[in-house]
Amino acid sequence: MAERAVGAPSVSGAARGKNAFVFVPFARTVGAMPTVTQVKAAARKLPPKDRADLFQTLAQDRVVQKEQLARLRALIDEGDRDLAEGRYIEIRGATELRAFFDDIKRRGRERLKRSA
């Protein structure tokens, strides 16, 4: 049985001025799988519509959905533990809420000054 050649076209034919494509057998191209970092970088270069299409495709993937659900459940479990162990604050009214956010801003500005 003849080997079925599949893969990416080689630039070598075009470099010689020919309109030929050389296909590399799939088994030899498996190691050339891009890294997640490379895929993310390539996705950022896509036009917005194409990025939205890619996002929609991934969001509909059952494996991706299972991973997202597992991560969400882990975060819910973390929140439940925080509540059970008393790691939360109670804010009663607009005045306490304003003071809470003012404190966050103050501490954030102090951290920025220290890191500058």
mmCIF file of C-alpha atoms in Angstrom, residues 5-113:
data_model
loop_
_atom_site.group_PDB
_atom_site.id
_atom_site.type_symbol
_atom_site.label_atom_id
_atom_site.label_comp_id
_atom_site.label_asym_id
_atom_site.label_seq_id
_atom_site.Cartn_x
_atom_site.Cartn_y
_atom_site.Cartn_z
ATOM 1 C CA ALA A 5 1.348 12.037 1.819
ATOM 2 C CA VAL A 6 -0.338 14.799 3.773
ATOM 3 C CA GLY A 7 1.023 17.885 5.452
ATOM 4 C CA ALA A 8 2.060 21.458 4.811
ATOM 5 C CA PRO A 9 3.336 22.692 1.466
ATOM 6 C CA SER A 10 7.050 23.300 1.185
ATOM 7 C CA VAL A 11 8.314 26.724 0.153
ATOM 8 C CA SER A 12 11.206 25.183 -1.737
ATOM 9 C CA GLY A 13 9.228 24.807 -4.982
ATOM 10 C CA ALA A 14 8.119 28.431 -4.885
ATOM 11 C CA ALA A 15 11.647 29.559 -4.048
ATOM 12 C CA ARG A 16 12.873 27.961 -7.272
ATOM 13 C CA GLY A 17 10.227 29.840 -9.246
ATOM 14 C CA LYS A 18 7.951 26.817 -9.666
ATOM 15 C CA ASN A 19 4.336 26.519 -8.652
ATOM 16 C CA ALA A 20 4.898 23.126 -7.042
ATOM 17 C CA PHE A 21 4.009 21.943 -3.574
ATOM 18 C CA VAL A 22 5.865 19.209 -1.767
ATOM 19 C CA PHE A 23 3.798 17.415 0.838
ATOM 20 C CA VAL A 24 5.485 15.958 3.887
ATOM 21 C CA PRO A 25 4.075 12.743 5.362
ATOM 22 C CA PHE A 26 1.971 13.459 8.456
ATOM 23 C CA ALA A 27 4.071 11.277 10.749
ATOM 24 C CA ARG A 28 7.070 13.532 10.202
ATOM 25 C CA THR A 29 5.145 16.753 10.916
ATOM 26 C CA VAL A 30 3.609 15.772 14.268
ATOM 27 C CA GLY A 31 6.621 17.116 16.184
ATOM 28 C CA ALA A 32 6.093 20.485 14.509
ATOM 29 C CA MET A 33 2.909 21.187 16.517
ATOM 30 C CA PRO A 34 3.016 24.833 17.640
ATOM 31 C CA THR A 35 3.152 25.674 21.321
ATOM 32 C CA VAL A 36 0.242 27.323 23.121
ATOM 33 C CA THR A 37 2.292 30.528 23.256
ATOM 34 C CA GLN A 38 2.749 30.432 19.477
ATOM 35 C CA VAL A 39 -0.952 29.771 18.884
ATOM 36 C CA LYS A 40 -1.918 32.656 21.196
ATOM 37 C CA ALA A 41 0.507 34.986 19.407
ATOM 38 C CA ALA A 42 -0.861 33.945 16.013
ATOM 39 C CA ALA A 43 -4.460 34.404 17.207
ATOM 40 C CA ARG A 44 -3.688 37.962 18.367
ATOM 41 C CA LYS A 45 -2.600 38.772 14.799
ATOM 42 C CA LEU A 46 -5.944 37.660 13.330
ATOM 43 C CA PRO A 47 -8.544 40.225 12.292
ATOM 44 C CA PRO A 48 -11.225 40.735 14.973
ATOM 45 C CA LYS A 49 -13.882 38.763 13.054
ATOM 46 C CA ASP A 50 -11.566 35.767 12.698
ATOM 47 C CA ARG A 51 -10.658 35.941 16.397
ATOM 48 C CA ALA A 52 -14.358 35.997 17.264
ATOM 49 C CA ASP A 53 -14.929 32.965 15.018
ATOM 50 C CA LEU A 54 -12.029 31.129 16.681
ATOM 51 C CA PHE A 55 -13.363 32.003 20.130
ATOM 52 C CA GLN A 56 -16.832 30.754 19.191
ATOM 53 C CA THR A 57 -15.410 27.490 17.833
ATOM 54 C CA LEU A 58 -13.399 26.877 20.994
ATOM 55 C CA ALA A 59 -16.309 27.847 23.245
ATOM 56 C CA GLN A 60 -18.488 25.229 21.545
ATOM 57 C CA ASP A 61 -15.876 22.473 21.902
ATOM 58 C CA ARG A 62 -17.051 19.852 24.437
ATOM 59 C CA VAL A 63 -13.544 19.335 25.852
ATOM 60 C CA VAL A 64 -13.113 23.083 26.368
ATOM 61 C CA GLN A 65 -16.547 23.306 27.991
ATOM 62 C CA LYS A 66 -15.656 20.483 30.407
ATOM 63 C CA GLU A 67 -12.387 22.246 31.319
ATOM 64 C CA GLN A 68 -14.179 25.554 31.876
ATOM 65 C CA LEU A 69 -16.781 23.851 34.047
ATOM 66 C CA ALA A 70 -14.079 22.126 36.108
ATOM 67 C CA ARG A 71 -12.306 25.458 36.649
ATOM 68 C CA LEU A 72 -15.561 27.159 37.635
ATOM 69 C CA ARG A 73 -16.356 24.394 40.132
ATOM 70 C CA ALA A 74 -12.864 24.728 41.635
ATOM 71 C CA LEU A 75 -13.408 28.481 42.096
ATOM 72 C CA ILE A 76 -16.795 27.858 43.717
ATOM 73 C CA ASP A 77 -15.165 25.349 46.089
ATOM 74 C CA GLU A 78 -12.495 27.925 46.946
ATOM 75 C CA GLY A 79 -15.181 30.510 47.724
ATOM 76 C CA ASP A 80 -17.094 28.023 49.873
ATOM 77 C CA ARG A 81 -13.886 27.303 51.848
ATOM 78 C CA ASP A 82 -13.216 31.017 52.275
ATOM 79 C CA LEU A 83 -16.713 31.536 53.677
ATOM 80 C CA ALA A 84 -16.453 28.521 55.984
ATOM 81 C CA GLU A 85 -13.066 29.706 57.299
ATOM 82 C CA GLY A 86 -14.185 33.297 57.815
ATOM 83 C CA ARG A 87 -12.155 34.872 54.992
ATOM 84 C CA TYR A 88 -14.644 37.535 53.986
ATOM 85 C CA ILE A 89 -15.809 40.985 54.989
ATOM 86 C CA GLU A 90 -19.251 42.373 55.616
ATOM 87 C CA ILE A 91 -20.129 45.784 54.234
ATOM 88 C CA ARG A 92 -23.205 47.482 55.572
ATOM 89 C CA GLY A 93 -24.317 50.481 53.600
ATOM 90 C CA ALA A 94 -22.924 52.934 51.093
ATOM 91 C CA THR A 95 -20.551 54.603 53.571
ATOM 92 C CA GLU A 96 -18.735 51.343 54.374
ATOM 93 C CA LEU A 97 -18.648 50.449 50.679
ATOM 94 C CA ARG A 98 -17.063 53.821 49.785
ATOM 95 C CA ALA A 99 -14.492 53.404 52.603
ATOM 96 C CA PHE A 100 -13.693 49.883 51.371
ATOM 97 C CA PHE A 101 -12.991 51.059 47.822
ATOM 98 C CA ASP A 102 -11.067 54.123 49.008
ATOM 99 C CA ASP A 103 -8.809 51.823 51.039
ATOM 100 C CA ILE A 104 -8.202 49.615 47.993
ATOM 101 C CA LYS A 105 -7.258 52.673 45.921
ATOM 102 C CA ARG A 106 -4.948 53.993 48.676
ATOM 103 C CA ARG A 107 -3.126 50.669 49.028
ATOM 104 C CA GLY A 108 -2.849 50.311 45.249
ATOM 105 C CA ARG A 109 -1.296 53.754 44.903
ATOM 106 C CA GLU A 110 1.191 52.965 47.684
ATOM 107 C CA ARG A 111 2.229 49.777 45.907
ATOM 108 C CA LEU A 112 2.714 51.669 42.652
ATOM 109 C CA LYS A 113 4.920 54.262 44.388
#
